[in-house]
Tab-separated table of N, CA and C in Angstrom:
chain	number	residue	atom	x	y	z
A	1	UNK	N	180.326	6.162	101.223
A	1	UNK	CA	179.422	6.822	100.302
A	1	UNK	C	180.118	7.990	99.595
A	2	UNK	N	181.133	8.739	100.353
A	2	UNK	CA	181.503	9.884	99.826
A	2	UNK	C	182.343	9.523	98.493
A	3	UNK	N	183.387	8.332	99.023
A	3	UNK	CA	184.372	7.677	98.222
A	3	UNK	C	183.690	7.438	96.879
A	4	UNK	N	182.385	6.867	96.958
A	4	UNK	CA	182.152	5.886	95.923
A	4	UNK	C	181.415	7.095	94.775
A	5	UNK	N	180.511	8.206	95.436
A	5	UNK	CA	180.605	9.432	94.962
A	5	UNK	C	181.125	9.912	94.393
A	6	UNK	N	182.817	10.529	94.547
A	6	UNK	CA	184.062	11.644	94.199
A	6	UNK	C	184.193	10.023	92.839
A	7	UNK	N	184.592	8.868	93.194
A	7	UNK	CA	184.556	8.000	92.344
A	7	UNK	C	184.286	8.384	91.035
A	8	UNK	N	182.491	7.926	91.256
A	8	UNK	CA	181.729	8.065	90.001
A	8	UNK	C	182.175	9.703	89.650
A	9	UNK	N	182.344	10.499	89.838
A	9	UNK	CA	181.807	12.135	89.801
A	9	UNK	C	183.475	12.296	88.764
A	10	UNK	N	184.488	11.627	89.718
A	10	UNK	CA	185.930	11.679	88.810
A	10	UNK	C	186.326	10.893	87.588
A	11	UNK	N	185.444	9.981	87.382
A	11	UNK	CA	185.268	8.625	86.101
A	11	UNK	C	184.825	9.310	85.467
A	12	UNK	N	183.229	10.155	85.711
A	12	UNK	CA	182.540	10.261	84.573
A	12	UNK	C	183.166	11.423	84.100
A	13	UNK	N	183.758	12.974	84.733
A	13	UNK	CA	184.061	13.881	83.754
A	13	UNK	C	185.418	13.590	83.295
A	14	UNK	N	186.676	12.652	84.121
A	14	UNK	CA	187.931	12.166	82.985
A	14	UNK	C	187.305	11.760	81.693
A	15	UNK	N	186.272	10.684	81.925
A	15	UNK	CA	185.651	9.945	80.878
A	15	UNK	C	185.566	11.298	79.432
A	16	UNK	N	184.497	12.336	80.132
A	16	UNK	CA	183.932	13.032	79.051
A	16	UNK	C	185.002	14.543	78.771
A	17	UNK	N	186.332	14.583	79.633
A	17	UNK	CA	187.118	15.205	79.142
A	17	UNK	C	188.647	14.583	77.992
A	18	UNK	N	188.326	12.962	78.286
A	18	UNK	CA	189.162	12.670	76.984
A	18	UNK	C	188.222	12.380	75.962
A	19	UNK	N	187.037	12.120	76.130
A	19	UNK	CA	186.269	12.043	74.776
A	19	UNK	C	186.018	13.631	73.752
A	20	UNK	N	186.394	14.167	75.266
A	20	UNK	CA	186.445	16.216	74.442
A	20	UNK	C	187.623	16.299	73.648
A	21	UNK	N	188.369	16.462	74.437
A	21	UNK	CA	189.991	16.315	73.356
A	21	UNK	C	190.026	15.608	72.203
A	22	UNK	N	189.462	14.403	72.502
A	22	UNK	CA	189.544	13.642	71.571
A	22	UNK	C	189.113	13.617	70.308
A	23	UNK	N	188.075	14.353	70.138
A	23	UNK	CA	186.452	15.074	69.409
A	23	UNK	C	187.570	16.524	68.844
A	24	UNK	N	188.274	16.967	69.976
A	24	UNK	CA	188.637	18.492	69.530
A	24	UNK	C	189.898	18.570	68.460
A	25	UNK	N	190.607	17.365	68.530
A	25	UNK	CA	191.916	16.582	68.469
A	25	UNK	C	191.879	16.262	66.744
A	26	UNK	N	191.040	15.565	66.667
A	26	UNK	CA	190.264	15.023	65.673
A	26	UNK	C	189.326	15.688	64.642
A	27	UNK	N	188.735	16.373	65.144
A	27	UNK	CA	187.551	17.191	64.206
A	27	UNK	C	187.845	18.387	64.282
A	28	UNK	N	188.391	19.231	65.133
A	28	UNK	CA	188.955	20.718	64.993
A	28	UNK	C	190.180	20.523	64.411
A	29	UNK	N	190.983	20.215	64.979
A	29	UNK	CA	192.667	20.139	64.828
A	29	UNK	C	192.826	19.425	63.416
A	30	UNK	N	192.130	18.343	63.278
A	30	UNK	CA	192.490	17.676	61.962
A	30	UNK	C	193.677	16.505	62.451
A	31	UNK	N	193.604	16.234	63.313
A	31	UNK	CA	194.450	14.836	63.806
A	31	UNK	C	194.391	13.622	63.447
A	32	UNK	N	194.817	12.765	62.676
A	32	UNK	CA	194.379	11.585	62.548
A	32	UNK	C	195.116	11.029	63.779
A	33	UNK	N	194.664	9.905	63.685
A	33	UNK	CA	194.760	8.893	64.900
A	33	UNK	C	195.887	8.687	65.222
A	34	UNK	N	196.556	8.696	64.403
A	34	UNK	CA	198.590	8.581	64.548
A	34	UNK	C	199.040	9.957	64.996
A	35	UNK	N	198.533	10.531	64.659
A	35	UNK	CA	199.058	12.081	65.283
A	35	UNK	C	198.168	12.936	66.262
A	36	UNK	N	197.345	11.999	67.374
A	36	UNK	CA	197.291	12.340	68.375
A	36	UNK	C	197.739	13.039	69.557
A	37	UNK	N	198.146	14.020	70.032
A	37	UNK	CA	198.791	14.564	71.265
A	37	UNK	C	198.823	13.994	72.536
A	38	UNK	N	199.154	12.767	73.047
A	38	UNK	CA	199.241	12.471	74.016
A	38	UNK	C	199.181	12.873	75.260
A	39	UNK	N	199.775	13.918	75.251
A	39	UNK	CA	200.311	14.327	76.605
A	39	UNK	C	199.007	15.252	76.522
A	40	UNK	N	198.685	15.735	75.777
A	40	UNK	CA	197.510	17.092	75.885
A	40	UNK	C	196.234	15.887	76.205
A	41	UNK	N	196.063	15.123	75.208
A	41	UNK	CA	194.746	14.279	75.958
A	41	UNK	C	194.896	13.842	77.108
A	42	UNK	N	196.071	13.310	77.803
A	42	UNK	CA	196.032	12.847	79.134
A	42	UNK	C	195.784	13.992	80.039
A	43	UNK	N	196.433	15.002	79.898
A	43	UNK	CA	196.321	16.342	80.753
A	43	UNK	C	194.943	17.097	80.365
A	44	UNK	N	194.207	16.719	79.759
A	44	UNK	CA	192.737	17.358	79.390
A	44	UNK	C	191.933	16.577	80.392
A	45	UNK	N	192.587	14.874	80.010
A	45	UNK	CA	191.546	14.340	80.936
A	45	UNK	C	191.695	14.103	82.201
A	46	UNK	N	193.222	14.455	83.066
A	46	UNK	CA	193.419	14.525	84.645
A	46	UNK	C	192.666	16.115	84.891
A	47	UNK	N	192.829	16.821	84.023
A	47	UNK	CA	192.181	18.424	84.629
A	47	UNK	C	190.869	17.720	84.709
A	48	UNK	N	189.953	17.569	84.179
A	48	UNK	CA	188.993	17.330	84.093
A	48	UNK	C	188.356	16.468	85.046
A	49	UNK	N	189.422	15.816	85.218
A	49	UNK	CA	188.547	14.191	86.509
A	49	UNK	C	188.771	15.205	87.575
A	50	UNK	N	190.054	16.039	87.894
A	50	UNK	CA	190.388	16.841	89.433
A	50	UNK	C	189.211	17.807	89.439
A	51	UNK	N	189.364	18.230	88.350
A	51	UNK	CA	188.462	19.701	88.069
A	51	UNK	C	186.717	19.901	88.738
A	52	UNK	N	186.730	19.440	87.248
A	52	UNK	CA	185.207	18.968	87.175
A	52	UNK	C	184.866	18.015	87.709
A	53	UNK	N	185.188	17.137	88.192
A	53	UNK	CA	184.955	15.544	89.323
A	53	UNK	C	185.176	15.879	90.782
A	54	UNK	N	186.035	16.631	91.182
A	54	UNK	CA	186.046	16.710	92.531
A	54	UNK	C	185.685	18.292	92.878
A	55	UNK	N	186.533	19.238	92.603
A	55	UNK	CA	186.108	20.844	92.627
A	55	UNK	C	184.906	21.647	92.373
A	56	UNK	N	184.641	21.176	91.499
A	56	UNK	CA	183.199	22.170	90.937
A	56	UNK	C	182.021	21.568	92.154
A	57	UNK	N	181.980	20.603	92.403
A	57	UNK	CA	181.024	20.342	93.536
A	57	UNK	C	181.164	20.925	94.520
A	58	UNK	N	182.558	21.363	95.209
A	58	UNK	CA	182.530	21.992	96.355
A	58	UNK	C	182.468	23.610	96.069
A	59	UNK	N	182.679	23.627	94.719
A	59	UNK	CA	182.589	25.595	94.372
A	59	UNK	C	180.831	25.679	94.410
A	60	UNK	N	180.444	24.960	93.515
A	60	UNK	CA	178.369	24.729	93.428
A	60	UNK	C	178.024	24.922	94.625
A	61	UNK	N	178.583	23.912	95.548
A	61	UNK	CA	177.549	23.892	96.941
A	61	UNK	C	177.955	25.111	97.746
A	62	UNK	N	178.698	26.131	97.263
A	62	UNK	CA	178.499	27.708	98.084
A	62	UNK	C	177.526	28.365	97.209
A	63	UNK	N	176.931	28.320	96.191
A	63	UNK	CA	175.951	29.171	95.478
A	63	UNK	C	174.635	29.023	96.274
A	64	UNK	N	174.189	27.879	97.233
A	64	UNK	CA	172.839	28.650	97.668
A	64	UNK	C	173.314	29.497	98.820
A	65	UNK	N	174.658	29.863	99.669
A	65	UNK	CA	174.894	30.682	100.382
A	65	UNK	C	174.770	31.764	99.500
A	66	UNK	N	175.239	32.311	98.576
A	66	UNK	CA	175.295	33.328	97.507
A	66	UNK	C	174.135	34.096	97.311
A	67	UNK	N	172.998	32.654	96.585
A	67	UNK	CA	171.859	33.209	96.919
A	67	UNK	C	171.019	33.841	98.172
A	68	UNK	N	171.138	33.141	98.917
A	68	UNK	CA	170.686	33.313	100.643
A	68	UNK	C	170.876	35.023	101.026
A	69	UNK	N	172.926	35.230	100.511
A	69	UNK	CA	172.832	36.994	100.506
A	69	UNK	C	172.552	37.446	99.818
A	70	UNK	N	172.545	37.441	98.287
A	70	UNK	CA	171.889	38.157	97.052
A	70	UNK	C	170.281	38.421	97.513
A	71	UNK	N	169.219	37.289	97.898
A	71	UNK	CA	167.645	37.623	98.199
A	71	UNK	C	167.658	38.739	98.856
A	72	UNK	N	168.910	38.521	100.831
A	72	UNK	CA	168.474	39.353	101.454
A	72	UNK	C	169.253	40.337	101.321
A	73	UNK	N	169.749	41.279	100.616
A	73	UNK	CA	170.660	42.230	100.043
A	73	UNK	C	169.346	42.986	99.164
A	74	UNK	N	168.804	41.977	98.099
A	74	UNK	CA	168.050	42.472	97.654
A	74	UNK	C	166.502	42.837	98.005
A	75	UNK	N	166.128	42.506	99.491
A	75	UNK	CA	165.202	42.157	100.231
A	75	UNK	C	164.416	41.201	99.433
A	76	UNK	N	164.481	40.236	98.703
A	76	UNK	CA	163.607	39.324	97.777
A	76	UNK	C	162.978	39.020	99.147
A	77	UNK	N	161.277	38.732	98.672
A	77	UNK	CA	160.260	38.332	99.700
A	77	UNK	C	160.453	36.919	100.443
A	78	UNK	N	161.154	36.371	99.919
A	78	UNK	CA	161.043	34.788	100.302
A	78	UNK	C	162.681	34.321	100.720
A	79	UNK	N	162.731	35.621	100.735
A	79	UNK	CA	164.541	35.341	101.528
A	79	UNK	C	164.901	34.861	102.102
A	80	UNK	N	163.832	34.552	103.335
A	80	UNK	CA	164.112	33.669	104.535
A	80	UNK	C	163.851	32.023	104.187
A	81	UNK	N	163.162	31.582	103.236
A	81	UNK	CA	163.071	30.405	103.043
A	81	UNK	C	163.694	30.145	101.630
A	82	UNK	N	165.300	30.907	101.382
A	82	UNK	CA	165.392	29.975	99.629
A	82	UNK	C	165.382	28.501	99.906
A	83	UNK	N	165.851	28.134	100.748
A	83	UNK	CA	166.331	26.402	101.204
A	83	UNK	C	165.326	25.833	100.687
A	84	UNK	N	163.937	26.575	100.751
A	84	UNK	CA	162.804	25.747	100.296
A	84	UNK	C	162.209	25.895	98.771
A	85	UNK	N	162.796	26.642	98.007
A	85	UNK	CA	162.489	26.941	97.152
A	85	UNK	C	162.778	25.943	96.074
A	86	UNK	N	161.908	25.668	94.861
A	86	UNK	CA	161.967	24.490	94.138
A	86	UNK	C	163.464	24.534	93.625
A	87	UNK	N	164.054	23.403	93.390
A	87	UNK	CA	164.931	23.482	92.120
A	87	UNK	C	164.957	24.083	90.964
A	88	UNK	N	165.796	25.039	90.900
A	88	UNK	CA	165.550	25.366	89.742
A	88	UNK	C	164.948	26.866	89.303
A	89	UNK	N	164.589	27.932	90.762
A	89	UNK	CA	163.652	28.891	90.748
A	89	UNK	C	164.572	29.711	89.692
A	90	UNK	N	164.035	30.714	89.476
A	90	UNK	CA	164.142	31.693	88.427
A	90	UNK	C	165.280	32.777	89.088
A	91	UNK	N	164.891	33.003	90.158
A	91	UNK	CA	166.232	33.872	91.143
A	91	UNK	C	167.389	32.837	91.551
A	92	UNK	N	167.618	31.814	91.721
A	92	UNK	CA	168.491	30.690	92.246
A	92	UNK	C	169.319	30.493	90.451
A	93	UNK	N	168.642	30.272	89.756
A	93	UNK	CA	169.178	30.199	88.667
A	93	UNK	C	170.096	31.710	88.112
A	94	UNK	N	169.360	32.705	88.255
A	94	UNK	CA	170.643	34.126	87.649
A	94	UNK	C	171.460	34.167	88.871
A	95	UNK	N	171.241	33.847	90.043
A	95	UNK	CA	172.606	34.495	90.816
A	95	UNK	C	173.635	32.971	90.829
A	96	UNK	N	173.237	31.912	90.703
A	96	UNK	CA	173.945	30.880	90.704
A	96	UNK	C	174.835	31.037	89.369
A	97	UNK	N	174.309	31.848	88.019
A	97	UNK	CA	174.493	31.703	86.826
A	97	UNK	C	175.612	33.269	87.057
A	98	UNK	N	175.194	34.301	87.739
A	98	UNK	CA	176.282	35.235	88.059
A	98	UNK	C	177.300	34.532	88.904
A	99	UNK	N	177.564	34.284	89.632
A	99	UNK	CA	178.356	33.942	90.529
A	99	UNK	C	179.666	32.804	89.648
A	100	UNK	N	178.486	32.368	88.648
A	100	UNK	CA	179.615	31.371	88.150
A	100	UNK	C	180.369	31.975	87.229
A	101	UNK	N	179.968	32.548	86.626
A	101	UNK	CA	180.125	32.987	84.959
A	101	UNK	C	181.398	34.549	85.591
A	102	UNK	N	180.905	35.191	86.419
A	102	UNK	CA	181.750	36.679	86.917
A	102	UNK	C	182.776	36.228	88.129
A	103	UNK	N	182.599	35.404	88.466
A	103	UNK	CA	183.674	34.654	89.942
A	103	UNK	C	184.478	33.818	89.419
A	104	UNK	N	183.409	32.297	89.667
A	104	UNK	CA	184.418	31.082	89.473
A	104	UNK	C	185.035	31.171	88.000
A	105	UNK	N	184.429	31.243	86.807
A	105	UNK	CA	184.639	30.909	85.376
A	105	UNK	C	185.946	32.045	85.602
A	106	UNK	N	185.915	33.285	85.603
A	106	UNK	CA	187.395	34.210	85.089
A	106	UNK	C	188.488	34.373	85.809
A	107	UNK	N	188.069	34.069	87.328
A	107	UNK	CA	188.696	34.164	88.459
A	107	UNK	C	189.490	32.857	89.272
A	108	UNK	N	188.924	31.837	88.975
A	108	UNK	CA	189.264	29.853	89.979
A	108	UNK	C	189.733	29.335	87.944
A	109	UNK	N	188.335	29.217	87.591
A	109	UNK	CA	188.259	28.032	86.164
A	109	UNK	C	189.628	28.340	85.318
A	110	UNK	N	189.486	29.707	84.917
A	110	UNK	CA	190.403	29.541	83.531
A	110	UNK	C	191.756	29.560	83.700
A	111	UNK	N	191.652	30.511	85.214
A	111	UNK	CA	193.507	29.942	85.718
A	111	UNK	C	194.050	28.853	85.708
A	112	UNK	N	192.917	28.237	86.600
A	112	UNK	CA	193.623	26.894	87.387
A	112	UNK	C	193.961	26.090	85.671
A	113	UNK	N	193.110	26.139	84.573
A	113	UNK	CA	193.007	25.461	83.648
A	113	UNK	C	194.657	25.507	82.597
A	114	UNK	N	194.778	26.790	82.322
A	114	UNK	CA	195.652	27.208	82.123
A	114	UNK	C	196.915	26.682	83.083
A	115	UNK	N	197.285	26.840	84.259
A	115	UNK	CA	198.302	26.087	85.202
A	115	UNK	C	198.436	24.978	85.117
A	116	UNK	N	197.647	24.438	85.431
A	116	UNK	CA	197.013	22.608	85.414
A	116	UNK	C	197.749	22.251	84.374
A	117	UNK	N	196.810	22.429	83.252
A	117	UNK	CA	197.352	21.805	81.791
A	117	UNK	C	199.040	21.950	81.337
A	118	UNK	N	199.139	23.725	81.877
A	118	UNK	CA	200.295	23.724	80.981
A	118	UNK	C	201.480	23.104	82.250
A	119	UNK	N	201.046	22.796	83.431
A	119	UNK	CA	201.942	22.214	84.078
A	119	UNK	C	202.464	20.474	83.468
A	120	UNK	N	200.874	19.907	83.206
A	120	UNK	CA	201.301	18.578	83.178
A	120	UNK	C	201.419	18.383	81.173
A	121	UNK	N	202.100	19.883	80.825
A	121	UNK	CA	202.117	19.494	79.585
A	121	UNK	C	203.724	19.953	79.370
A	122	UNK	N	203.902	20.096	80.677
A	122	UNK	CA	205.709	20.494	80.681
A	122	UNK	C	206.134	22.005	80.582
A	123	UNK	N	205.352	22.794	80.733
A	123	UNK	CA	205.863	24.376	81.110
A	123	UNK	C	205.667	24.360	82.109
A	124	UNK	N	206.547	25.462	82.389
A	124	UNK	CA	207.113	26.007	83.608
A	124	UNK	C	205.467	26.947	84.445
A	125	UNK	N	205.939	27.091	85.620
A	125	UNK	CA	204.614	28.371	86.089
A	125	UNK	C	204.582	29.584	85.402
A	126	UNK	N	205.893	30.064	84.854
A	126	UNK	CA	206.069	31.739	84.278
A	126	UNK	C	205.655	31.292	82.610
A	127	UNK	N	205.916	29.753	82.013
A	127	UNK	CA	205.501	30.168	80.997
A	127	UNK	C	203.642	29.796	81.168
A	128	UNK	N	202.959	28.860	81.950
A	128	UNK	CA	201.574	28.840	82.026
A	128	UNK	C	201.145	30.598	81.998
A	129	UNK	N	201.834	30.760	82.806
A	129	UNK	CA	201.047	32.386	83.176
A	129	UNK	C	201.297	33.161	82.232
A	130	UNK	N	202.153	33.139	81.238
A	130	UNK	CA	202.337	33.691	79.746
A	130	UNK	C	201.328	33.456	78.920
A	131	UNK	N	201.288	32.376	79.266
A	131	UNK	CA	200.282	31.434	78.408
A	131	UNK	C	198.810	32.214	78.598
A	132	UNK	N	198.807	32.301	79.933
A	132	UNK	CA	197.110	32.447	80.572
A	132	UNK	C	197.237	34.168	80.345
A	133	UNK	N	197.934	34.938	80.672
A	133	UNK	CA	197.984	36.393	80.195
A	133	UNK	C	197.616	36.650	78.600
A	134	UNK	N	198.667	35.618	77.934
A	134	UNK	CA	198.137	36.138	76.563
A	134	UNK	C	196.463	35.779	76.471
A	135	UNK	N	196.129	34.956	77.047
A	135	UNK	CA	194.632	34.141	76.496
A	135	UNK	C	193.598	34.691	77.251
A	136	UNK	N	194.056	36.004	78.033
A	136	UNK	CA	192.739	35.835	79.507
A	136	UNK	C	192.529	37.495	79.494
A	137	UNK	N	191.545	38.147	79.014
A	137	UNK	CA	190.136	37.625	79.286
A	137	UNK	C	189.854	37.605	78.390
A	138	UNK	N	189.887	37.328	76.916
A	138	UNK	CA	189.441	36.956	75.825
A	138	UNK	C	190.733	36.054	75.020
A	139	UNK	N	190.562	35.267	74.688
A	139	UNK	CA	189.074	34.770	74.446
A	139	UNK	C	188.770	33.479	75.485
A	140	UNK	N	189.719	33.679	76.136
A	140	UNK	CA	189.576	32.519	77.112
A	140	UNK	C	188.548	32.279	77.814
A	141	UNK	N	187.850	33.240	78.709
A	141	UNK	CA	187.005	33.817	79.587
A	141	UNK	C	186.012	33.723	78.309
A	142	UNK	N	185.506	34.355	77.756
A	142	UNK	CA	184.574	35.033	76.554
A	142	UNK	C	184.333	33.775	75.960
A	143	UNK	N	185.353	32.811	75.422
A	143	UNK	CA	184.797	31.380	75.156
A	143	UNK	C	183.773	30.836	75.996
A	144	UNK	N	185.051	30.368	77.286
A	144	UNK	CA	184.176	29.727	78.387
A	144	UNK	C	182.656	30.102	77.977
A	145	UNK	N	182.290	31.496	78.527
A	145	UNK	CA	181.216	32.074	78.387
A	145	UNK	C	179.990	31.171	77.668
A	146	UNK	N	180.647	31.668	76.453
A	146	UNK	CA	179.775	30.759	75.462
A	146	UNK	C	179.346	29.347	75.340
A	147	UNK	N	180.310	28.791	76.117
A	147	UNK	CA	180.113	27.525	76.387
A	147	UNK	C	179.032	27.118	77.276
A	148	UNK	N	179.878	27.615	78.638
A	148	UNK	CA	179.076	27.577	79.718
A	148	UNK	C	177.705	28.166	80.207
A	149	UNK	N	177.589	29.305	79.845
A	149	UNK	CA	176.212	30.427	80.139
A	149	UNK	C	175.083	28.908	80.118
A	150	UNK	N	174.663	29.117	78.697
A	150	UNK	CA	173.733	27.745	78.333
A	150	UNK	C	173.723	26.599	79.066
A	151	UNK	N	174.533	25.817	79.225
A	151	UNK	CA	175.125	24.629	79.541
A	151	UNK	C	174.687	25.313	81.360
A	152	UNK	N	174.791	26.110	81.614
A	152	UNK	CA	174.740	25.930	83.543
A	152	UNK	C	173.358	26.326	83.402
A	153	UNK	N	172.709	27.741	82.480
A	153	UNK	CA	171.681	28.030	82.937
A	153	UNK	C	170.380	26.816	82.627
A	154	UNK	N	170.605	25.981	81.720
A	154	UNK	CA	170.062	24.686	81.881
A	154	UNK	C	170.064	23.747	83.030
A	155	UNK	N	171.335	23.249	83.583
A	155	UNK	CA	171.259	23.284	84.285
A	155	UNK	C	171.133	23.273	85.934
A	156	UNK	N	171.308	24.529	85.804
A	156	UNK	CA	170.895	25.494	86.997
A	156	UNK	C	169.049	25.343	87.344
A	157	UNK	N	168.588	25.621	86.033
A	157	UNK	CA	167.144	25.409	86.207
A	157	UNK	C	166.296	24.247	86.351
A	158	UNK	N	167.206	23.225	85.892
A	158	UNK	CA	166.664	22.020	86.289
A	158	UNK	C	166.866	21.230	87.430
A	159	UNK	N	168.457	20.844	87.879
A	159	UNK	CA	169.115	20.449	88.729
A	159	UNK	C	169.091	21.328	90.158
A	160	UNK	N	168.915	20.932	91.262
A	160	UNK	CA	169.025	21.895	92.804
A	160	UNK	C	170.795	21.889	93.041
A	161	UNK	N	170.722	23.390	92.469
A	161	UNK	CA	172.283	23.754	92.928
A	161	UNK	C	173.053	23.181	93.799
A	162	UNK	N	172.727	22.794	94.906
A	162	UNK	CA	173.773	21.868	95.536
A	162	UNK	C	174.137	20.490	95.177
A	163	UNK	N	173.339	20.012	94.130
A	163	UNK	CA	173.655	18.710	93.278
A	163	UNK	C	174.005	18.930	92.299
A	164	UNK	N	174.177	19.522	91.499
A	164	UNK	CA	174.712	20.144	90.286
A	164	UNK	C	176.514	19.339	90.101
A	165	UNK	N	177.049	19.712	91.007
A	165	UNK	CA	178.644	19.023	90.793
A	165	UNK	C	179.109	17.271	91.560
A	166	UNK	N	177.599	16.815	91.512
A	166	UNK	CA	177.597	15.517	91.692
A	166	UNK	C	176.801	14.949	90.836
A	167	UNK	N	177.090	13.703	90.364
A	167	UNK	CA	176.193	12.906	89.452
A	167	UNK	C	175.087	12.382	89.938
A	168	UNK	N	175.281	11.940	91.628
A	168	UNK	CA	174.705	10.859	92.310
A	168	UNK	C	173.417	12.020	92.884
């Protein structure tokens, strides 16, 4: 079950990280089809199947611990039972939406992204980290942002945080 899981979970975001490039390649960049980047679409879409297909599920499923100390830190009344709390509550959603956006996104995401890529795009570690210094925390981070905020606090509010980085 787990296999067939990480499976689907690594198909579908390779899937929708070469259709990103591809979209970005094409309609930002101005690429026609012959002058595609190869190596950048393949390395968009292995970050993406490792990334987002296998990782982000195991970073998600620590956010209801997060929450669990954020309630009782904050004495929230129902602290003792978030486990039971609907999908989607209104407190589960901002600290799941902090945690991602001030932790994982500036701190795990845009590094590893930066390394990753510029590894399997043929730089070295000192020049990725050149790379990621010049770009970090703006607009790299500050993009993300924009991207992501929306995109999780949706959802965050719909989806029960510990399913969030699985399809199934």
């Amino acid at each position: 079950m787990a296999l067939r899981k990480y499976g689907v979970d690594i198909t579908v975001a390779g899937l929708c990280g070469f259709g990103a490039d591809l979209i970005c390649q094409i309609g930002i960049d101005g690429a026609s089809l012959d002058e595609i980047d190869a190596r950048r679409l393949g390395a968009m879409t292995v970050f993406n199947a490792g990334y987002i297909g296998v990782c982000c599920g195991n970073v998600y499923a620590t956010y209801p611990y997060w929450t669990r100390k954020a309630a009782k830190f904050l004495d929230v009344a129902a602290a003792k039972s978030v486990k039971n709390w609907p999908a989607g509550s209104k407190f589960e959603t901002f600290i799941s939406l902090l945690v991602d956006n001030i932790v994982h996104v500036p701190l795990i995401y845009v590094p590893t992204y930066f390394i990753t890529v510029g590894a399997m795009q043929g730089e070295t570690l000192s020049q990725s980290l050149g790379v990621l210094n010049s770009q970090w925390p703006a607009p790299a981070v500050t993009t993300s942002w924009a991207f992501w905020v929306p995109v999780m606090a949706m959802n965050f509010s719909i989806v029960p945080v510990i399913t969030v980085g699985s399809m199934q």
